[in-house]
Amino acid sequence: QQPVQSPQAVILREGEDAVINCSSSKALYSVHWYRQKHGEAPVFLMILLKGGEQKGHEKISASFNEKKQQSSLYLTASQLSYSGTYFCGTGSNFNKFYFGSGTKLNVKP
Amino acid sequence: NAGVTQTPKFQVLKTGQSMTLQCAQDMNHEYMSWYRQDPGMGLRLIHYSVGAGITDQGEVPNGYNVSRSTTEDFPLRLLSAAPSQTSVYFCASRSGYNEQFFGPGTRLTVL
């Protein structure tokens, strides 16, 4: 039920780009992306809905391939504040919503 | 607008004790859920509710009970605490397919 994320960890220098992937074995209605800092609750980044609708922060971009049940989060020109663990969450119906195991991103100066 | 609130923030229990983790939201969201997060792991769905009086199980429901008598409140009960239930518990709410709002979490240790 849980989506699979890759890679598990990424180390970047400030200004570099990264892509985080999320895939599911089930047909999806929606994909959510969240970032969690150590000791804090997850914070919303973006939603991608079946049919192409997207809602989220301006500086974050993502894609959703409905046919392949895959989503990718694109982090460009990374900043130190981007460090944290990124989770994708997927819903194959309205009710049950599952999160992946996370991708740990470390941005260094 | 307080968002999603959780109490307590920290709790230590002995094996076999029971307790209730409280969760409340003031956004009139119909959907509420409980997740647990073990160290270095993702969020696993315990139970969820799609409205007052309607609850269902998630991935890891054993050892936990929930009820939803009002739109605002969604308490999680640990029936007989076990060391395997040591974790951080997050409550979340949303409206429709929109973003989930998370509470600050409850850090539970079972000795």
Tab-separated table of C-alpha atoms in Angstrom:
chain	number	residue	atom	x	y	z
A	1	GLN	CA	0.000	0.000	0.000
A	2	GLN	CA	2.839	2.380	0.827
A	3	PRO	CA	4.424	4.217	-2.094
A	4	VAL	CA	8.112	3.661	-2.789
A	5	GLN	CA	10.463	6.624	-2.735
A	6	SER	CA	13.906	7.005	-4.263
A	7	PRO	CA	16.596	7.846	-3.530
A	8	GLN	CA	16.665	7.223	0.218
A	9	ALA	CA	19.167	10.013	0.794
A	10	VAL	CA	20.713	12.880	-1.173
A	11	ILE	CA	23.595	15.219	-0.361
A	12	LEU	CA	23.755	18.474	-2.303
A	13	ARG	CA	25.814	21.626	-2.364
A	14	GLU	CA	23.886	24.889	-2.248
A	15	GLY	CA	22.641	25.793	-5.711
A	16	GLU	CA	22.524	22.209	-7.010
A	17	ASP	CA	19.368	20.468	-8.199
A	18	ALA	CA	17.720	17.254	-7.073
A	19	VAL	CA	14.846	14.991	-8.117
A	20	ILE	CA	12.924	12.791	-5.701
A	21	ASN	CA	10.739	10.027	-7.075
A	22	CYS	CA	7.627	8.341	-5.760
A	23	SER	CA	5.847	5.343	-7.241
A	24	SER	CA	2.836	3.259	-6.335
A	25	SER	CA	1.511	-0.126	-7.389
A	26	LYS	CA	-2.065	1.185	-7.257
A	27	ALA	CA	-3.946	3.641	-9.442
A	28	LEU	CA	-3.769	7.038	-7.775
A	29	TYR	CA	-6.205	9.901	-7.320
A	30	SER	CA	-3.684	12.214	-5.741
A	31	VAL	CA	-0.075	12.632	-4.708
A	32	HIS	CA	1.017	14.909	-1.872
A	33	TRP	CA	4.526	16.083	-1.037
A	34	TYR	CA	5.634	17.153	2.455
A	35	ARG	CA	8.899	18.165	4.075
A	36	GLN	CA	9.753	17.373	7.676
A	37	LYS	CA	12.501	18.975	9.708
A	38	HIS	CA	13.978	17.031	12.616
A	39	GLY	CA	11.617	16.993	15.611
A	40	GLU	CA	8.841	18.803	13.772
A	41	ALA	CA	5.598	17.865	12.030
A	42	PRO	CA	5.489	17.431	8.245
A	43	VAL	CA	4.768	20.616	6.297
A	44	PHE	CA	2.783	20.694	3.059
A	45	LEU	CA	4.626	21.405	-0.201
A	46	MET	CA	2.406	20.345	-3.084
A	47	ILE	CA	-0.626	18.354	-4.210
A	48	LEU	CA	-1.014	16.801	-7.650
A	49	LEU	CA	-4.426	15.516	-8.597
A	50	LYS	CA	-5.604	13.126	-11.261
A	51	GLY	CA	-6.547	15.209	-14.247
A	52	GLY	CA	-3.633	17.596	-13.980
A	53	GLU	CA	-4.596	20.020	-11.206
A	54	GLN	CA	-1.739	21.125	-8.964
A	55	LYS	CA	-1.655	23.195	-5.784
A	56	GLY	CA	1.404	24.190	-3.889
A	57	HIS	CA	4.255	26.555	-3.198
A	58	GLU	CA	5.533	28.650	-6.089
A	59	LYS	CA	9.161	27.608	-5.739
A	60	ILE	CA	8.375	23.881	-5.788
A	61	SER	CA	7.623	21.919	-8.929
A	62	ALA	CA	6.496	18.364	-9.397
A	63	SER	CA	5.055	16.016	-11.980
A	64	PHE	CA	2.453	13.271	-11.821
A	65	ASN	CA	2.311	10.472	-14.382
A	66	GLU	CA	-1.125	8.940	-13.830
A	67	LYS	CA	-0.572	6.016	-16.192
A	68	LYS	CA	2.636	4.939	-14.467
A	69	GLN	CA	1.415	5.892	-10.959
A	70	GLN	CA	4.570	7.917	-10.464
A	71	SER	CA	5.398	11.388	-9.235
A	72	SER	CA	8.630	13.362	-9.087
A	73	LEU	CA	9.535	16.385	-6.981
A	74	TYR	CA	12.019	18.814	-8.508
A	75	LEU	CA	14.190	20.907	-6.205
A	76	THR	CA	16.151	23.488	-8.164
A	77	ALA	CA	18.868	25.850	-6.982
A	78	SER	CA	18.766	24.249	-3.555
A	79	GLN	CA	19.146	26.341	-0.414
A	80	LEU	CA	20.272	25.331	3.071
A	81	SER	CA	16.642	25.612	4.201
A	82	TYR	CA	15.693	22.777	1.834
A	83	SER	CA	17.374	20.259	4.131
A	84	GLY	CA	15.013	17.780	5.740
A	85	THR	CA	13.150	14.591	4.946
A	86	TYR	CA	10.740	14.618	2.029
A	87	PHE	CA	7.703	12.380	2.026
A	88	CYS	CA	5.283	11.597	-0.732
A	89	GLY	CA	1.782	10.557	0.212
A	90	THR	CA	-0.611	8.797	-2.099
A	91	GLY	CA	-4.309	8.132	-2.162
A	92	SER	CA	-5.912	5.529	-4.346
A	93	ASN	CA	-9.299	6.467	-2.959
A	94	PHE	CA	-10.579	9.359	-0.911
A	95	ASN	CA	-10.260	7.651	2.420
A	96	LYS	CA	-6.935	5.860	2.821
A	97	PHE	CA	-3.805	7.891	2.422
A	98	TYR	CA	-0.332	6.376	2.748
A	99	PHE	CA	3.141	7.885	3.019
A	100	GLY	CA	6.431	6.653	1.641
A	101	SER	CA	9.440	6.003	3.851
A	102	GLY	CA	11.015	9.343	3.004
A	103	THR	CA	14.053	10.831	1.250
A	104	LYS	CA	16.592	12.548	3.473
A	105	LEU	CA	18.031	15.662	1.818
A	106	ASN	CA	21.133	17.363	3.187
A	107	VAL	CA	22.143	20.660	1.575
A	108	LYS	CA	25.656	21.796	2.455
A	109	PRO	CA	27.203	25.251	2.011
B	1	ASN	CA	-7.405	29.542	14.246
B	2	ALA	CA	-5.373	26.981	16.226
B	3	GLY	CA	-5.277	24.380	13.416
B	4	VAL	CA	-4.643	20.849	14.715
B	5	THR	CA	-3.782	20.502	18.388
B	6	GLN	CA	-2.520	17.425	20.197
B	7	THR	CA	-2.114	16.644	23.881
B	8	PRO	CA	0.016	15.618	25.630
B	9	LYS	CA	3.312	16.519	23.900
B	10	PHE	CA	5.254	13.888	25.833
B	11	GLN	CA	4.143	10.778	27.702
B	12	VAL	CA	5.876	7.893	29.433
B	13	LEU	CA	3.853	4.757	30.145
B	14	LYS	CA	4.572	1.413	31.722
B	15	THR	CA	3.770	-1.767	29.831
B	16	GLY	CA	0.111	-2.632	30.226
B	17	GLN	CA	-1.104	0.870	31.020
B	18	SER	CA	-3.788	2.510	28.914
B	19	MET	CA	-4.100	6.109	27.841
B	20	THR	CA	-5.802	8.423	25.355
B	21	LEU	CA	-4.001	10.772	22.997
B	22	GLN	CA	-6.128	13.812	22.263
B	23	CYS	CA	-6.500	15.493	18.870
B	24	ALA	CA	-8.689	18.444	17.951
B	25	GLN	CA	-9.058	20.667	14.870
B	26	ASP	CA	-10.964	23.896	14.377
B	27	MET	CA	-11.061	23.971	10.566
B	28	ASN	CA	-14.282	21.958	10.160
B	29	HIS	CA	-12.382	19.266	8.240
B	30	GLU	CA	-14.285	16.075	7.629
B	31	TYR	CA	-11.248	13.831	7.307
B	32	MET	CA	-8.991	13.096	10.284
B	33	SER	CA	-6.292	10.495	10.718
B	34	TRP	CA	-3.685	9.165	13.112
B	35	TYR	CA	-0.162	8.227	12.035
B	36	ARG	CA	2.788	6.837	13.937
B	37	GLN	CA	6.379	7.583	13.025
B	38	ASP	CA	9.179	5.381	14.308
B	39	PRO	CA	12.761	6.714	14.353
B	40	GLY	CA	14.096	7.260	10.835
B	41	MET	CA	10.904	5.910	9.306
B	42	GLY	CA	7.929	7.206	7.412
B	43	LEU	CA	4.404	7.798	8.627
B	44	ARG	CA	2.174	4.767	9.013
B	45	LEU	CA	-1.595	5.126	9.063
B	46	ILE	CA	-3.225	3.757	12.233
B	47	HIS	CA	-6.889	4.782	11.946
B	48	TYR	CA	-8.815	7.395	10.062
B	49	SER	CA	-12.258	8.996	10.018
B	50	VAL	CA	-14.257	10.539	7.179
B	51	GLY	CA	-16.763	12.239	9.452
B	52	ALA	CA	-18.425	12.137	12.846
B	53	GLY	CA	-19.430	8.584	13.701
B	54	ILE	CA	-17.399	7.007	10.868
B	55	THR	CA	-13.984	5.445	11.467
B	56	ASP	CA	-11.918	2.761	9.791
B	57	GLN	CA	-8.587	0.978	10.123
B	58	GLY	CA	-5.337	1.904	8.439
B	59	GLU	CA	-2.136	-0.131	8.062
B	60	VAL	CA	-1.284	-0.699	11.730
B	61	PRO	CA	-4.500	-0.607	13.804
B	62	ASN	CA	-3.761	-3.368	16.320
B	63	GLY	CA	-3.605	-2.145	19.916
B	64	TYR	CA	-5.380	1.135	19.159
B	65	ASN	CA	-9.005	2.280	19.236
B	66	VAL	CA	-10.586	5.458	17.938
B	67	SER	CA	-13.964	7.138	17.994
B	68	ARG	CA	-15.297	10.336	16.438
B	69	SER	CA	-18.289	11.768	18.210
B	70	THR	CA	-17.799	15.318	16.891
B	71	THR	CA	-16.228	16.861	13.777
B	72	GLU	CA	-13.579	18.544	15.917
B	73	ASP	CA	-12.220	15.708	18.067
B	74	PHE	CA	-10.538	12.410	17.190
B	75	PRO	CA	-8.948	10.717	20.232
B	76	LEU	CA	-6.645	7.695	19.954
B	77	ARG	CA	-6.768	5.112	22.741
B	78	LEU	CA	-3.960	2.741	23.590
B	79	LEU	CA	-5.639	-0.233	25.224
B	80	SER	CA	-2.646	-1.954	26.867
B	81	ALA	CA	0.626	-0.211	26.067
B	82	ALA	CA	3.557	-2.258	24.773
B	83	PRO	CA	7.196	-1.206	24.158
B	84	SER	CA	6.560	-1.672	20.407
B	85	GLN	CA	4.182	1.290	20.608
B	86	THR	CA	7.016	3.656	21.509
B	87	SER	CA	6.806	6.204	18.714
B	88	VAL	CA	5.827	9.723	17.721
B	89	TYR	CA	2.117	10.013	17.008
B	90	PHE	CA	0.778	12.598	14.578
B	91	CYS	CA	-2.831	13.557	14.078
B	92	ALA	CA	-3.794	15.161	10.770
B	93	SER	CA	-6.892	16.623	9.182
B	94	ARG	CA	-7.925	17.679	5.698
B	95	SER	CA	-10.888	18.698	3.621
B	96	GLY	CA	-11.512	16.711	0.474
B	97	TYR	CA	-8.379	16.045	-1.551
B	98	ASN	CA	-6.635	19.101	-0.109
B	99	GLU	CA	-3.465	19.236	1.959
B	100	GLN	CA	-3.243	17.506	5.299
B	101	PHE	CA	-2.612	19.699	8.317
B	102	PHE	CA	-0.565	17.959	10.983
B	103	GLY	CA	-0.583	18.475	14.715
B	104	PRO	CA	2.753	18.965	16.555
B	105	GLY	CA	2.919	15.302	17.592
B	106	THR	CA	2.933	13.305	20.822
B	107	ARG	CA	6.172	11.575	21.785
B	108	LEU	CA	5.285	8.358	23.586
B	109	THR	CA	7.690	6.064	25.409
B	110	VAL	CA	6.522	2.720	26.775
B	111	LEU	CA	8.818	1.130	29.341
